[in-house]
Amino acid sequence: MLQLTAEESSILAGDRGEASKLCMQLISIAARAQGARRLIEIESAQIGSGWYSGESQYDFVLRLHELGARVAVPTSLAASRVCLTCPQYNSDAMIESRSTKLASMLSDFGCMLNFSCSPYLEGLRPAEGAAIAWTESSAVVYANSVLGARTNQGYDFIDLAMAVVGRAPYAGLYQSENRRAQIGIDLSSIPPRLLDYEPFFSVLGHFIGKKHDRSVPLLLGLPPTVGDRSLRSLSAMLAAAGSVRMFHAYGVLGMVRSEQRDTEFPTIRITATDLRPHRDALSPEALNQPLRAVCLGAPHISLDDISLIDKTLEGHTLREGITFSLSASRATLAEAARRGWVSALENKGARIFADTCSYLGLVRAGQSGLVMTSSGKWAYYAPSQYPVQPVLGSLEECVESAIEGRVVRDERLWSNDLWR
Amino acid sequence: MNSHQPIEGLVLRLTEPVSFLTIEPRSGAITDQHHPQHGLSIRDRILMLPGTRGGSATPSQFCEMLRLGTAPKAILMPEWDNPLCVGAWVAEFLYQKTIPMFLIDRLDYACTCSGDCVRILAASANTTAD
């Protein structure tokens, strides 16, 4: 049975206006569906309301706007459906106009118009233990696992409602008992060269998402030097292939320390053979086809990533006929522009998108055929929406492929000799 | 979300959670190639599903189907799916569109097949009961 505090009850009674009342009603519905007994105050929110996903979503924001809604906590926005700062790439006037209007209404609500999949890359890094309410699925996993903040997966409507009221149903990953590892995944049999290869983490995320969905896994045997890019790939894939919202790992630099080290849960030792079907699901062999495009930035890439792209491209050009798209947040791109990287890339023919996702580049270019990406999430979702055949590679391999005009990968890292 | 009339229809039983981001809102077809029921439509079915996953757009996509009149006839699930409950509430709030949703015993869930014709007689189930 849900118990509200006196303050929450007064919000529900309409003492803070219709908008807050409505949002509190919605949170109560969600809380009851989750079996929550109370609400928890949140420190910040990241909401998806800037992504126009249809008239229902738009109408909801419009209705709250008419009622004068304001957010109660610092609230950032996840990606938009369009690039609001580069309208030349937008192909649908209706979606563009709806997205612009959404941005303007959300600004009136007091939201930060950052449109970022990865707010943690731009300084929005909640403290360990902080209760937050984030919504971009890869950021949710990253925030829970790497930063040690506490959040459930936000959803349309409820994410905005939580930001307006500043509270979330106290359930799921806000509760310590639900954050404990439930299964150990022992990686000690995996060849070290794979553990050092970024695409491996997409494959691992696919395996865990499919085979141990809705679990909290503890990864054993990761090298301490696992890079942030790999942790981001893993976070994105866990939430795309499955509904895993959090993982633990021991001893990885830059990750919060997990205190739990008990034997209450089963541990499985996996081999690369176990992972082969997941490797093939994300990146089937089709390398003899001509490469059509390279798509980077789902979720948004970091300043370090753009620096690496810039460095790899130095002294080279992008092969003609290859569509090279990348997406990052406004803040990241502003800094990259200040360092001269954006103009350098655009001069070489790259399409750079802020606010939205590099999927958009495909729509515009009517792309089909072989597309290389460093994003497992992209490789997972794109074939459902476009007639494309994704191929995974590391960020550097993607750039090298765009230079050569064909898939350039260390094929030893993909051969069955290594995956056993 | 209450239903006082018996609801009769053909079952579509999903064997894996589905992302509503991969359901085409006008036809109701599941477009996720990785989903076992890929290509089938949830429109006008008695939809049995183990839950939703992925995409944070689930409530609005579901709400959109209710707005367009392309939603399932009813939904049966082993536990309340939070995004679907939220989507249904907003559809009622914005458009006065409702859908009956019920909890179903896990054994009954396992024993029902796609293509079965079922009649739901329950009159008191309610997603927000209390």
XYZ file of C-alpha atoms in Angstrom:
550
model
C 0.000 0.000 0.000
C 1.451 3.325 -1.072
C 1.966 5.829 1.747
C 2.405 9.465 0.812
C 3.917 12.110 3.078
C 1.812 15.096 4.070
C 3.556 17.179 1.422
C 2.987 14.569 -1.269
C -0.656 14.275 -0.295
C -1.074 18.008 -0.596
C 0.460 17.910 -4.075
C -1.982 15.157 -4.958
C -4.793 17.309 -3.605
C -3.794 20.061 -6.019
C -2.144 22.501 -3.615
C 0.702 23.090 -6.091
C -1.535 23.409 -9.091
C -3.073 21.166 -11.686
C 0.177 20.156 -13.398
C 1.803 18.876 -10.213
C -1.415 17.171 -9.206
C -1.606 15.368 -12.511
C 2.034 14.317 -12.296
C 1.559 13.062 -8.754
C -1.432 10.997 -9.893
C 0.683 9.441 -12.603
C 3.522 8.670 -10.203
C 1.023 7.047 -7.846
C -0.177 4.793 -10.685
C 3.384 3.813 -11.478
C 4.250 3.329 -7.812
C 1.329 0.974 -7.337
C 2.158 -0.967 -10.503
C 5.667 -1.442 -9.082
C 4.444 -2.302 -5.611
C 6.206 0.718 -4.071
C 5.200 1.671 -0.552
C 6.534 5.184 -0.689
C 8.207 7.731 -2.945
C 11.807 8.914 -2.846
C 13.098 12.435 -3.479
C 15.370 12.667 -6.503
C 18.325 15.016 -6.987
C 18.135 15.347 -10.745
C 16.317 14.012 -13.756
C 17.074 13.193 -17.373
C 13.908 12.962 -19.437
C 13.028 11.774 -22.926
C 10.288 14.325 -23.595
C 12.407 16.106 -26.198
C 12.126 13.098 -28.540
C 8.952 13.436 -30.592
C 7.619 9.908 -30.634
C 4.078 10.597 -31.743
C 1.073 12.757 -31.096
C 0.327 11.194 -27.719
C 3.708 12.122 -26.358
C 3.413 15.619 -27.832
C -0.131 16.106 -26.526
C 0.975 15.172 -23.029
C 3.725 17.796 -22.952
C 1.348 20.325 -24.506
C -1.274 19.640 -21.856
C 1.245 20.048 -19.029
C 2.503 23.221 -20.668
C -1.036 24.640 -20.733
C -1.214 23.856 -17.041
C 2.015 25.777 -16.386
C 4.223 22.856 -15.333
C 7.758 23.506 -13.998
C 10.398 20.961 -13.098
C 11.288 20.721 -9.412
C 14.854 19.375 -9.827
C 17.691 20.006 -12.329
C 16.453 18.254 -15.457
C 18.396 17.475 -18.599
C 17.010 16.143 -21.876
C 17.873 12.949 -23.700
C 18.210 13.030 -27.481
C 15.799 14.767 -29.824
C 14.313 13.141 -32.897
C 15.973 15.782 -35.070
C 19.086 17.893 -35.123
C 17.779 21.268 -33.976
C 21.088 22.964 -34.643
C 21.559 21.575 -38.167
C 18.160 21.821 -39.865
C 19.742 21.124 -43.246
C 19.769 17.438 -42.296
C 16.119 17.241 -41.296
C 13.864 15.715 -43.885
C 10.444 15.761 -42.255
C 8.972 19.224 -41.677
C 6.238 17.989 -39.360
C 8.645 16.132 -37.077
C 10.995 19.088 -37.098
C 8.255 21.524 -36.170
C 6.939 19.247 -33.414
C 10.487 18.773 -32.059
C 11.132 22.521 -32.063
C 7.895 23.176 -30.224
C 8.709 20.435 -27.690
C 12.097 22.057 -27.045
C 10.478 25.419 -26.500
C 7.863 24.038 -24.105
C 10.477 22.052 -22.170
C 12.588 25.172 -21.885
C 9.576 26.884 -20.310
C 9.390 23.977 -17.859
C 12.948 24.858 -16.783
C 14.707 21.918 -18.489
C 18.288 22.138 -19.718
C 18.239 21.918 -23.515
C 21.327 19.715 -23.769
C 19.763 16.793 -25.721
C 22.327 14.253 -24.608
C 22.271 10.449 -24.452
C 25.300 10.602 -22.193
C 24.944 13.488 -19.725
C 27.782 12.016 -17.660
C 30.138 13.033 -20.477
C 29.332 16.684 -19.947
C 29.794 17.032 -16.246
C 26.388 15.790 -15.118
C 27.851 13.111 -12.891
C 25.725 12.381 -9.824
C 27.562 11.363 -6.663
C 27.781 7.756 -5.594
C 24.548 6.794 -3.860
C 22.571 9.766 -5.193
C 18.938 9.064 -6.107
C 18.312 10.344 -9.622
C 15.750 9.601 -12.340
C 17.363 9.095 -15.716
C 15.786 7.808 -18.839
C 18.218 7.069 -21.681
C 18.682 3.340 -21.253
C 22.473 3.249 -21.718
C 22.918 6.197 -19.350
C 20.777 4.432 -16.758
C 23.086 1.393 -16.753
C 26.176 3.601 -16.743
C 24.880 5.750 -13.877
C 23.970 2.736 -11.742
C 27.054 0.695 -12.508
C 29.968 3.019 -13.165
C 28.909 6.080 -11.152
C 27.081 4.184 -8.405
C 24.081 6.516 -8.509
C 20.624 5.002 -8.101
C 18.032 5.122 -10.836
C 15.402 3.002 -12.485
C 14.732 3.137 -16.191
C 12.567 6.180 -16.889
C 9.761 6.093 -19.431
C 7.761 8.555 -21.448
C 5.214 10.484 -19.345
C 6.474 9.203 -16.014
C 9.950 10.709 -16.514
C 8.483 14.180 -16.939
C 6.087 13.595 -14.073
C 8.998 12.656 -11.777
C 10.920 15.784 -12.793
C 7.886 17.989 -12.081
C 7.246 16.466 -8.677
C 10.896 15.716 -7.815
C 10.037 12.238 -6.645
C 10.112 8.667 -7.887
C 8.434 5.476 -6.729
C 10.753 3.886 -4.163
C 11.242 0.549 -5.886
C 13.687 -1.351 -8.026
C 17.227 -0.010 -8.062
C 16.588 2.729 -5.510
C 16.501 -0.095 -2.960
C 19.865 -1.505 -1.914
C 18.599 -5.069 -1.746
C 17.738 -4.954 -5.455
C 21.212 -3.745 -6.371
C 22.984 -6.838 -5.118
C 24.549 -9.104 -7.711
C 22.408 -12.097 -8.616
C 24.740 -13.938 -10.927
C 28.513 -14.021 -11.348
C 29.877 -14.044 -14.888
C 33.433 -15.346 -14.803
C 35.439 -14.088 -17.754
C 38.743 -15.728 -16.826
C 38.520 -18.099 -19.818
C 38.124 -15.273 -22.318
C 41.312 -14.508 -24.282
C 42.876 -11.292 -22.950
C 43.042 -9.865 -26.468
C 39.235 -9.916 -26.616
C 38.923 -8.227 -23.226
C 41.028 -5.457 -24.695
C 38.804 -5.054 -27.763
C 35.897 -2.616 -27.511
C 33.407 -4.566 -29.729
C 33.765 -7.544 -27.397
C 31.799 -5.574 -24.793
C 28.854 -5.201 -27.153
C 28.900 -8.965 -27.693
C 29.129 -9.579 -23.941
C 26.234 -7.175 -23.356
C 24.183 -9.012 -25.972
C 24.897 -12.353 -24.290
C 23.953 -11.107 -20.822
C 20.896 -9.228 -22.106
C 19.596 -12.328 -23.871
C 20.635 -15.062 -21.451
C 20.397 -13.314 -18.096
C 17.816 -10.648 -18.760
C 16.602 -8.537 -15.855
C 19.487 -9.735 -13.702
C 22.167 -7.797 -11.856
C 25.348 -9.500 -13.044
C 28.763 -9.323 -11.424
C 31.583 -9.510 -13.950
C 34.642 -11.334 -12.686
C 37.981 -11.204 -14.412
C 37.790 -7.889 -16.238
C 41.182 -6.206 -16.522
C 41.442 -3.036 -14.380
C 42.274 -1.044 -17.490
C 38.962 -1.621 -19.284
C 38.323 1.669 -21.047
C 35.388 3.960 -20.599
C 34.399 3.357 -24.219
C 34.038 -0.362 -23.496
C 31.997 0.318 -20.366
C 29.711 2.582 -22.393
C 29.316 -0.111 -25.090
C 28.483 -2.695 -22.455
C 25.987 -0.372 -20.755
C 24.235 0.372 -24.043
C 24.023 -3.250 -25.123
C 22.758 -4.600 -21.784
C 19.787 -2.272 -22.088
C 19.192 -2.859 -25.817
C 19.401 -6.649 -26.010
C 17.750 -7.023 -22.636
C 16.456 -5.027 -19.716
C 19.554 -5.207 -17.589
C 19.805 -1.915 -15.686
C 22.956 -2.465 -13.682
C 26.105 -4.554 -13.481
C 28.966 -4.892 -11.050
C 32.610 -5.493 -11.790
C 35.573 -5.838 -9.505
C 38.618 -3.703 -9.698
C 37.903 -1.761 -12.881
C 39.518 1.655 -12.724
C 37.023 4.479 -12.769
C 34.116 2.329 -11.596
C 32.655 2.587 -8.132
C 33.794 -0.209 -5.857
C 31.287 -2.905 -5.269
C 31.215 -3.913 -1.604
C 29.470 -7.178 -2.212
C 31.665 -10.219 -2.323
C 29.587 -13.105 -1.217
C 28.745 -16.492 -2.556
C 25.002 -16.200 -2.330
C 24.659 -16.324 -6.069
C 25.694 -18.801 -8.726
C 28.699 -18.024 -10.885
C 29.033 -19.255 -14.422
C 32.302 -19.369 -16.295
C 31.745 -18.425 -19.905
C 33.977 -19.124 -22.871
C 34.243 -17.284 -26.137
C 32.468 -20.240 -27.776
C 29.402 -19.403 -25.672
C 29.533 -15.899 -27.079
C 29.861 -16.808 -30.762
C 26.121 -16.700 -31.570
C 25.969 -13.259 -29.989
C 28.956 -12.072 -31.969
C 27.288 -13.343 -35.151
C 23.914 -11.799 -34.263
C 25.504 -8.365 -34.052
C 28.026 -8.657 -36.819
C 27.311 -11.449 -39.277
C 29.905 -12.282 -41.873
C 29.129 -10.270 -44.958
C 32.415 -8.594 -45.448
C 32.642 -9.137 -49.181
C 29.881 -6.596 -49.767
C 30.983 -3.054 -50.477
C 30.985 -0.718 -47.479
C 28.348 2.030 -47.796
C 28.508 3.960 -44.581
C 30.094 4.400 -41.176
C 27.812 5.486 -38.328
C 29.130 6.535 -34.934
C 27.518 7.941 -31.845
C 24.623 5.803 -30.610
C 24.729 6.634 -27.746
C 26.447 9.989 -28.217
C 30.208 9.829 -28.380
C 32.631 11.705 -26.160
C 35.158 14.432 -26.767
C 37.901 11.806 -26.402
C 36.223 9.755 -29.115
C 36.133 12.733 -31.481
C 39.754 13.415 -30.676
C 40.606 9.823 -31.622
C 38.606 10.112 -34.856
C 40.386 13.342 -35.675
C 43.776 11.795 -34.974
C 43.048 8.633 -36.998
C 41.889 10.740 -39.927
C 44.900 13.029 -39.862
C 46.583 13.085 -43.247
C 43.792 10.989 -44.772
C 40.502 11.642 -46.511
C 37.199 9.836 -46.301
C 36.711 7.571 -49.298
C 34.256 9.005 -51.765
C 30.865 7.299 -51.707
C 31.075 6.400 -48.024
C 28.558 8.189 -45.844
C 30.353 9.037 -42.607
C 27.984 10.149 -39.827
C 28.591 10.843 -36.209
C 26.402 12.178 -33.434
C 27.299 13.813 -30.155
C 25.683 16.265 -27.788
C 25.695 20.020 -28.362
C 28.092 20.546 -25.482
C 30.557 17.954 -26.765
C 30.382 19.335 -30.300
C 30.812 22.912 -29.127
C 34.053 21.933 -27.421
C 35.131 19.844 -30.420
C 34.405 22.831 -32.672
C 36.491 25.072 -30.428
C 39.406 22.707 -30.946
C 38.920 22.756 -34.703
C 37.880 19.112 -35.001
C 34.336 19.718 -36.260
C 35.382 21.839 -39.221
C 38.247 19.445 -39.999
C 35.806 16.527 -40.110
C 33.150 18.407 -42.065
C 35.721 19.531 -44.589
C 36.436 15.879 -45.210
C 32.755 15.234 -45.854
C 31.601 13.908 -42.475
C 27.994 14.532 -41.484
C 27.897 15.651 -37.888
C 24.680 15.666 -35.920
C 23.951 17.224 -32.584
C 20.857 16.529 -30.488
C 19.787 13.412 -32.304
C 21.215 10.039 -33.257
C 23.354 8.996 -36.209
C 20.399 6.912 -37.422
C 19.168 10.132 -38.946
C 22.041 10.191 -41.394
C 20.711 6.985 -42.852
C 17.219 8.283 -43.391
C 18.526 11.273 -45.210
C 20.924 9.316 -47.368
C 18.455 6.490 -48.031
C 21.228 4.165 -47.022
C 21.261 0.441 -47.599
C 23.905 -2.252 -47.620
C 26.894 -2.700 -45.377
C 27.258 -0.145 -42.587
C 30.095 -0.186 -40.102
C 29.648 1.028 -36.554
C 31.366 0.881 -33.196
C 27.980 0.792 -31.495
C 26.498 -2.594 -30.682
C 23.235 -0.835 -29.932
C 23.204 0.641 -33.416
C 24.034 -2.754 -34.941
C 21.243 -4.328 -32.946
C 18.451 -1.900 -33.816
C 19.246 -0.641 -37.310
C 18.336 -3.767 -39.335
C 14.795 -3.621 -37.913
C 14.365 -0.145 -39.345
C 16.503 0.071 -42.446
C 17.684 -2.349 -45.142
C 21.202 -2.349 -43.769
C 23.713 -4.985 -42.775
C 25.737 -3.766 -39.801
C 29.302 -4.735 -39.129
C 30.947 -3.992 -35.788
C 34.423 -2.663 -35.256
C 36.350 -0.526 -32.838
C 36.184 3.237 -33.222
C 39.588 3.309 -34.888
C 38.676 0.457 -37.226
C 35.518 2.298 -38.249
C 37.521 5.368 -39.185
C 40.176 3.296 -40.980
C 37.412 1.578 -42.936
C 35.964 4.925 -43.976
C 39.402 5.936 -45.237
C 39.938 2.697 -47.164
C 36.361 2.386 -48.418
C 36.121 -1.219 -47.248
C 35.817 -3.024 -43.941
C 39.186 -2.885 -42.228
C 39.239 -4.921 -39.040
C 41.691 -7.099 -37.235
C 39.989 -10.271 -38.468
C 42.015 -12.390 -36.064
C 39.858 -10.823 -33.361
C 36.736 -12.183 -35.092
C 37.968 -15.615 -36.147
C 36.700 -18.754 -34.470
C 40.295 -19.591 -33.588
C 40.113 -16.921 -30.936
C 36.438 -17.382 -29.994
C 36.732 -20.755 -28.335
C -9.333 -0.375 -17.127
C -12.260 -2.165 -15.622
C -14.266 -4.430 -17.782
C -17.782 -5.525 -17.054
C -18.521 -7.101 -20.418
C -16.951 -10.447 -21.274
C -14.197 -9.963 -23.819
C -13.751 -12.548 -26.501
C -10.942 -12.797 -28.963
C -7.992 -14.583 -30.436
C -4.873 -14.847 -28.373
C -1.461 -13.695 -29.445
C 0.965 -14.977 -26.857
C 4.446 -13.496 -26.871
C 7.238 -15.741 -25.712
C 9.629 -12.886 -25.018
C 9.216 -9.333 -23.734
C 8.708 -6.893 -26.583
C 9.893 -3.362 -27.190
C 6.973 -1.171 -28.267
C 9.463 0.921 -30.168
C 9.546 -1.959 -32.633
C 5.768 -2.210 -32.983
C 4.402 -0.317 -35.945
C 1.639 1.824 -34.382
C -0.679 1.813 -37.397
C -0.614 -1.905 -38.165
C 0.365 -3.265 -34.775
C 3.054 -5.429 -36.403
C 6.137 -6.463 -34.424
C 9.055 -5.313 -36.545
C 11.926 -6.434 -34.286
C 13.662 -9.121 -36.328
C 15.125 -10.610 -33.176
C 11.692 -11.200 -31.636
C 10.241 -14.716 -31.939
C 6.844 -13.291 -32.960
C 8.386 -10.956 -35.533
C 5.897 -9.972 -38.233
C 2.740 -10.747 -36.254
C 0.297 -8.004 -35.314
C -0.967 -7.324 -31.807
C -3.907 -5.303 -33.112
C -7.316 -6.495 -31.890
C -5.767 -9.564 -30.249
C -6.022 -10.684 -26.693
C -2.358 -9.953 -26.147
C -0.491 -12.066 -23.635
C 2.931 -10.720 -22.928
C 5.587 -11.408 -20.338
C 6.489 -7.715 -20.184
C 8.044 -4.909 -22.169
C 11.674 -4.067 -22.542
C 14.085 -1.528 -23.947
C 13.014 1.827 -25.327
C 11.725 4.439 -22.954
C 9.007 5.271 -25.497
C 6.883 2.260 -24.547
C 4.134 4.204 -22.750
C 3.729 6.780 -25.502
C 3.852 4.171 -28.278
C 1.188 2.176 -26.487
C -0.842 5.319 -25.833
C -0.530 6.158 -29.525
C -2.008 2.786 -30.500
C -4.924 3.437 -28.183
C -5.379 6.890 -29.716
C -5.336 5.404 -33.229
C -7.586 2.483 -32.320
C -4.954 -0.089 -33.258
C -4.303 -1.477 -29.793
C -4.967 -5.046 -28.665
C -8.475 -5.885 -27.466
C -7.156 -6.708 -24.021
C -3.834 -7.454 -22.356
C -3.038 -10.341 -20.051
C 0.252 -10.369 -18.188
C 1.822 -12.294 -15.322
C 2.744 -9.081 -13.486
C 1.848 -5.437 -13.979
C 4.005 -3.843 -16.603
C 4.705 -0.344 -15.375
C 5.128 1.384 -18.790
C 1.904 -0.137 -20.126
C -0.040 0.935 -17.017
C 1.310 4.471 -17.388
C 0.517 4.541 -21.129
C -3.010 3.318 -20.522
C -3.596 5.952 -17.848
C -2.441 8.758 -20.129
C -4.609 7.471 -23.002
C -7.605 7.677 -20.737
C -6.578 11.110 -19.473
C -5.861 12.637 -22.887
C -8.261 10.789 -25.170
C -10.737 8.919 -22.954
C -9.558 5.653 -24.559
C -9.386 2.587 -22.341
C -8.099 -0.965 -22.585
C -8.818 -3.862 -20.256
C -5.631 -5.191 -18.680
C -5.500 -8.172 -16.365
C -3.043 -10.170 -14.380
C -2.929 -13.813 -15.365
C -1.693 -16.771 -13.390
C 1.697 -17.946 -14.662
C 0.384 -21.453 -15.196
C -2.561 -20.185 -17.240
C -0.117 -18.056 -19.167
C 2.002 -21.089 -19.969
C -1.040 -23.180 -20.936
C -2.533 -20.748 -23.433
C -1.423 -20.679 -27.055
C -1.513 -18.139 -29.830
C -4.640 -18.699 -31.896
C -6.687 -19.891 -28.922
C -10.020 -18.194 -28.636
C -10.570 -17.020 -25.093
C -13.337 -15.292 -23.245
C -12.408 -13.099 -20.323
C -15.167 -13.012 -17.758
C -13.376 -11.229 -14.952
C -15.216 -8.162 -13.892
C -13.185 -6.771 -11.066
C -9.558 -6.831 -12.147
C -7.990 -3.408 -12.203
C -4.420 -2.377 -12.730
C -4.514 0.165 -9.995
C -6.622 -1.776 -7.549
C -6.469 -0.505 -4.033
